[in-house]
């Protein structure tokens, strides 16, 4: 009996478990499916409701400064696609300076609260840039605000020509951190009293036309900028032209401020080798936004690569670079600082301790536009002969370009420009890119394009006073904005008739300085990179 019962229970057990497990299965699966469906829908609806009521902070707004209502670029009410389409259509149809700059209705570039980039004393070290320019707004504004983005706080602009016109100067004067100095008779008389005229380091450039005259003018302006920089509490000063952009590669962030912050305290001067623009078209209108290819400096290339590819790099031109190859420099503001030409700084009391950076560079957009040929020609009254151009220009390519621009038709000039400036041969271009002689740099292009699309340039122009009043104009050229009164007190006179005490003081100062520095280093002119002559390759053939 027990055996029979055990057998019957074993036989009936599968039936019981089978019925009990199979009956609730459809109900449980349905409930699980419903739960998995409703849960994400509920979370999505909750998130939507909270965001709609402002209960959740959009992470993109964390890029805006504390207390600011600005959003990250592109997060405004306007459609990014419509903004891009408006930009592209306007860029193809407009060619005027102001239309080129005012391409967006967006009011600000929100990283730094507004377009003014008014840092005040918040950034260290404080960096200033000085320049001598006659350019228009379409070149000055992108140049200036690009450098504001990477950390420059103050600009000393020595303006003349187009840059000194009321329509342009009123815009420049309205920008925080910008000091505009006009080339007036007062300024020329003040610079005529500079100690530089009594010294020998710049004397070989005196009383010569064109580039030599500009070189002396730049040096005198740099001397005044040193005084203004010291009075403004600056830490570093850099001299740049408005066709040059600093490229702070090698820093922990793309920041000139960060780059100079990392420089040891015992360094007086930092040398930035220059890269030269290598245009790929003959119809460039805005080099800062259209040029991305550059030829690297000799200092940033292996010697064998530089000399081994020298012929392909020069393409029949006189030198490796079209123009200068000895870079620009930043100097630490300190006592007895003086310019040493447009490319370097020096000190009356010591030989500066300098370092040359291995990655950072100055990007020089030289002859980037076809019109640069005629604009350079029109600034100089020399005769287009091989002998006369030598007294007007320091570099061989400038001499050749001046003769071409002065003696041939526009079609012939364009053909010459394509042959000597434009990189049209794709095979040669790719070869040099692979070798590292040519390189692509997009950061300046992206920054300037972002500034333009964010409406920075249009905001600057719109916020400038509509009329430059007579009193304002006179105050700018005669008073505080140019800082001439302060500068003149620091520049000894070279004219006769001054007091005996003044002469003895100057003589005493010069004697002390002469004893500290046995000889003044001569001004460093724009120099071409090393040529191939005299180079012996290490290769065994």
mmCIF file of N, CA, C and O in Angstrom, residues 198-235:
data_model
loop_
_atom_site.group_PDB
_atom_site.id
_atom_site.type_symbol
_atom_site.label_atom_id
_atom_site.label_comp_id
_atom_site.label_asym_id
_atom_site.label_seq_id
_atom_site.Cartn_x
_atom_site.Cartn_y
_atom_site.Cartn_z
ATOM 1 N N UNK A 198 69.888 109.971 -29.437
ATOM 2 C CA UNK A 198 71.261 110.185 -28.975
ATOM 3 C C UNK A 198 72.040 108.879 -28.823
ATOM 4 O O UNK A 198 73.190 108.896 -28.400
ATOM 5 N N UNK A 199 71.391 107.757 -29.149
ATOM 6 C CA UNK A 199 72.031 106.456 -28.962
ATOM 7 C C UNK A 199 72.312 105.811 -30.314
ATOM 8 O O UNK A 199 71.784 106.227 -31.350
ATOM 9 N N UNK A 200 73.116 104.788 -30.279
ATOM 10 C CA UNK A 200 73.615 104.207 -31.530
ATOM 11 C C UNK A 200 72.859 102.962 -31.977
ATOM 12 O O UNK A 200 72.971 102.559 -33.139
ATOM 13 N N UNK A 201 72.093 102.329 -31.102
ATOM 14 C CA UNK A 201 71.530 101.019 -31.420
ATOM 15 C C UNK A 201 70.513 101.069 -32.551
ATOM 16 O O UNK A 201 70.279 100.066 -33.225
ATOM 17 N N UNK A 202 69.900 102.236 -32.783
ATOM 18 C CA UNK A 202 68.916 102.354 -33.861
ATOM 19 C C UNK A 202 69.393 103.284 -34.980
ATOM 20 O O UNK A 202 68.700 103.481 -35.975
ATOM 21 N N UNK A 203 70.597 103.833 -34.836
ATOM 22 C CA UNK A 203 71.040 104.919 -35.720
ATOM 23 C C UNK A 203 71.156 104.496 -37.183
ATOM 24 O O UNK A 203 71.003 105.332 -38.080
ATOM 25 N N UNK A 204 71.403 103.230 -37.458
ATOM 26 C CA UNK A 204 71.557 102.794 -38.852
ATOM 27 C C UNK A 204 70.242 102.825 -39.621
ATOM 28 O O UNK A 204 70.237 102.676 -40.848
ATOM 29 N N UNK A 205 69.129 103.038 -38.910
ATOM 30 C CA UNK A 205 67.827 103.089 -39.578
ATOM 31 C C UNK A 205 67.301 104.519 -39.725
ATOM 32 O O UNK A 205 66.246 104.721 -40.325
ATOM 33 N N UNK A 206 68.020 105.498 -39.171
ATOM 34 C CA UNK A 206 67.546 106.877 -39.202
ATOM 35 C C UNK A 206 67.585 107.448 -40.623
ATOM 36 O O UNK A 206 68.480 107.124 -41.423
ATOM 37 N N UNK A 207 66.622 108.343 -40.892
ATOM 38 C CA UNK A 207 66.604 109.177 -42.090
ATOM 39 C C UNK A 207 66.609 108.366 -43.386
ATOM 40 O O UNK A 207 67.256 108.727 -44.363
ATOM 41 N N UNK A 208 65.899 107.244 -43.367
ATOM 42 C CA UNK A 208 65.718 106.439 -44.570
ATOM 43 C C UNK A 208 64.221 106.273 -44.811
ATOM 44 O O UNK A 208 63.427 106.308 -43.867
ATOM 45 N N UNK A 209 63.813 106.062 -46.061
ATOM 46 C CA UNK A 209 62.371 106.031 -46.361
ATOM 47 C C UNK A 209 61.729 104.668 -46.116
ATOM 48 O O UNK A 209 62.372 103.669 -45.809
ATOM 49 N N UNK A 210 60.412 104.631 -46.266
ATOM 50 C CA UNK A 210 59.577 103.426 -46.318
ATOM 51 C C UNK A 210 59.751 102.526 -45.097
ATOM 52 O O UNK A 210 59.495 102.948 -43.983
ATOM 53 N N UNK A 211 60.210 101.308 -45.289
ATOM 54 C CA UNK A 211 60.281 100.350 -44.193
ATOM 55 C C UNK A 211 61.219 100.792 -43.077
ATOM 56 O O UNK A 211 60.987 100.496 -41.905
ATOM 57 N N UNK A 212 62.277 101.493 -43.424
ATOM 58 C CA UNK A 212 63.204 101.975 -42.410
ATOM 59 C C UNK A 212 62.537 103.045 -41.545
ATOM 60 O O UNK A 212 62.672 103.059 -40.315
ATOM 61 N N UNK A 213 61.813 103.941 -42.187
ATOM 62 C CA UNK A 213 61.087 104.972 -41.452
ATOM 63 C C UNK A 213 60.038 104.346 -40.529
ATOM 64 O O UNK A 213 59.874 104.753 -39.375
ATOM 65 N N UNK A 214 59.315 103.355 -41.034
ATOM 66 C CA UNK A 214 58.328 102.659 -40.220
ATOM 67 C C UNK A 214 58.988 101.965 -39.035
ATOM 68 O O UNK A 214 58.448 101.979 -37.912
ATOM 69 N N UNK A 215 60.143 101.381 -39.246
ATOM 70 C CA UNK A 215 60.856 100.664 -38.188
ATOM 71 C C UNK A 215 61.230 101.609 -37.053
ATOM 72 O O UNK A 215 61.077 101.272 -35.866
ATOM 73 N N UNK A 216 61.705 102.812 -37.390
ATOM 74 C CA UNK A 216 62.053 103.806 -36.372
ATOM 75 C C UNK A 216 60.792 104.278 -35.651
ATOM 76 O O UNK A 216 60.768 104.411 -34.420
ATOM 77 N N UNK A 217 59.733 104.510 -36.413
ATOM 78 C CA UNK A 217 58.472 104.965 -35.825
ATOM 79 C C UNK A 217 57.928 103.916 -34.848
ATOM 80 O O UNK A 217 57.458 104.252 -33.750
ATOM 81 N N UNK A 218 57.992 102.654 -35.232
ATOM 82 C CA UNK A 218 57.540 101.591 -34.336
ATOM 83 C C UNK A 218 58.359 101.563 -33.048
ATOM 84 O O UNK A 218 57.810 101.383 -31.952
ATOM 85 N N UNK A 219 59.667 101.744 -33.166
ATOM 86 C CA UNK A 219 60.529 101.719 -31.984
ATOM 87 C C UNK A 219 60.211 102.874 -31.041
ATOM 88 O O UNK A 219 60.168 102.703 -29.812
ATOM 89 N N UNK A 220 59.972 104.064 -31.589
ATOM 90 C CA UNK A 220 59.613 105.210 -30.764
ATOM 91 C C UNK A 220 58.255 104.994 -30.090
ATOM 92 O O UNK A 220 58.064 105.351 -28.922
ATOM 93 N N UNK A 221 57.326 104.410 -30.819
ATOM 94 C CA UNK A 221 56.022 104.111 -30.229
ATOM 95 C C UNK A 221 56.138 103.058 -29.130
ATOM 96 O O UNK A 221 55.454 103.136 -28.098
ATOM 97 N N UNK A 222 56.983 102.074 -29.336
ATOM 98 C CA UNK A 222 57.197 101.045 -28.315
ATOM 99 C C UNK A 222 57.788 101.647 -27.045
ATOM 100 O O UNK A 222 57.436 101.246 -25.932
ATOM 101 N N UNK A 223 58.685 102.622 -27.212
ATOM 102 C CA UNK A 223 59.274 103.276 -26.045
ATOM 103 C C UNK A 223 58.190 103.970 -25.211
ATOM 104 O O UNK A 223 58.179 103.873 -23.979
ATOM 105 N N UNK A 224 57.267 104.655 -25.883
ATOM 106 C CA UNK A 224 56.175 105.303 -25.163
ATOM 107 C C UNK A 224 55.244 104.273 -24.537
ATOM 108 O O UNK A 224 54.729 104.463 -23.428
ATOM 109 N N UNK A 225 55.003 103.172 -25.247
ATOM 110 C CA UNK A 225 54.096 102.137 -24.732
ATOM 111 C C UNK A 225 54.650 101.512 -23.454
ATOM 112 O O UNK A 225 53.869 101.110 -22.578
ATOM 113 N N UNK A 226 55.955 101.410 -23.328
ATOM 114 C CA UNK A 226 56.550 100.867 -22.101
ATOM 115 C C UNK A 226 56.150 101.714 -20.905
ATOM 116 O O UNK A 226 55.758 101.197 -19.846
ATOM 117 N N UNK A 227 56.223 103.040 -21.056
ATOM 118 C CA UNK A 227 55.860 103.945 -19.966
ATOM 119 C C UNK A 227 54.384 103.795 -19.617
ATOM 120 O O UNK A 227 54.003 103.703 -18.444
ATOM 121 N N UNK A 228 53.528 103.747 -20.641
ATOM 122 C CA UNK A 228 52.090 103.606 -20.402
ATOM 123 C C UNK A 228 51.761 102.250 -19.778
ATOM 124 O O UNK A 228 50.874 102.140 -18.932
ATOM 125 N N UNK A 229 52.459 101.210 -20.208
ATOM 126 C CA UNK A 229 52.227 99.878 -19.650
ATOM 127 C C UNK A 229 52.610 99.827 -18.178
ATOM 128 O O UNK A 229 51.892 99.244 -17.357
ATOM 129 N N UNK A 230 53.727 100.439 -17.836
ATOM 130 C CA UNK A 230 54.149 100.455 -16.432
ATOM 131 C C UNK A 230 53.145 101.228 -15.577
ATOM 132 O O UNK A 230 52.775 100.801 -14.480
ATOM 133 N N UNK A 231 52.678 102.359 -16.087
ATOM 134 C CA UNK A 231 51.710 103.161 -15.336
ATOM 135 C C UNK A 231 50.363 102.444 -15.202
ATOM 136 O O UNK A 231 49.618 102.683 -14.251
ATOM 137 N N UNK A 232 50.038 101.582 -16.154
ATOM 138 C CA UNK A 232 48.773 100.842 -16.110
ATOM 139 C C UNK A 232 48.879 99.551 -15.298
ATOM 140 O O UNK A 232 47.896 98.819 -15.187
ATOM 141 N N UNK A 233 50.059 99.258 -14.764
ATOM 142 C CA UNK A 233 50.228 98.063 -13.942
ATOM 143 C C UNK A 233 50.333 96.780 -14.736
ATOM 144 O O UNK A 233 50.018 95.701 -14.208
ATOM 145 N N UNK A 234 50.784 96.860 -15.969
ATOM 146 C CA UNK A 234 50.928 95.667 -16.794
ATOM 147 C C UNK A 234 52.120 94.828 -16.346
ATOM 148 O O UNK A 234 53.095 95.349 -15.778
ATOM 149 N N UNK A 235 52.060 93.539 -16.624
ATOM 150 C CA UNK A 235 53.159 92.621 -16.314
ATOM 151 C C UNK A 235 54.000 92.286 -17.544
ATOM 152 O O UNK A 235 55.207 92.068 -17.439
#
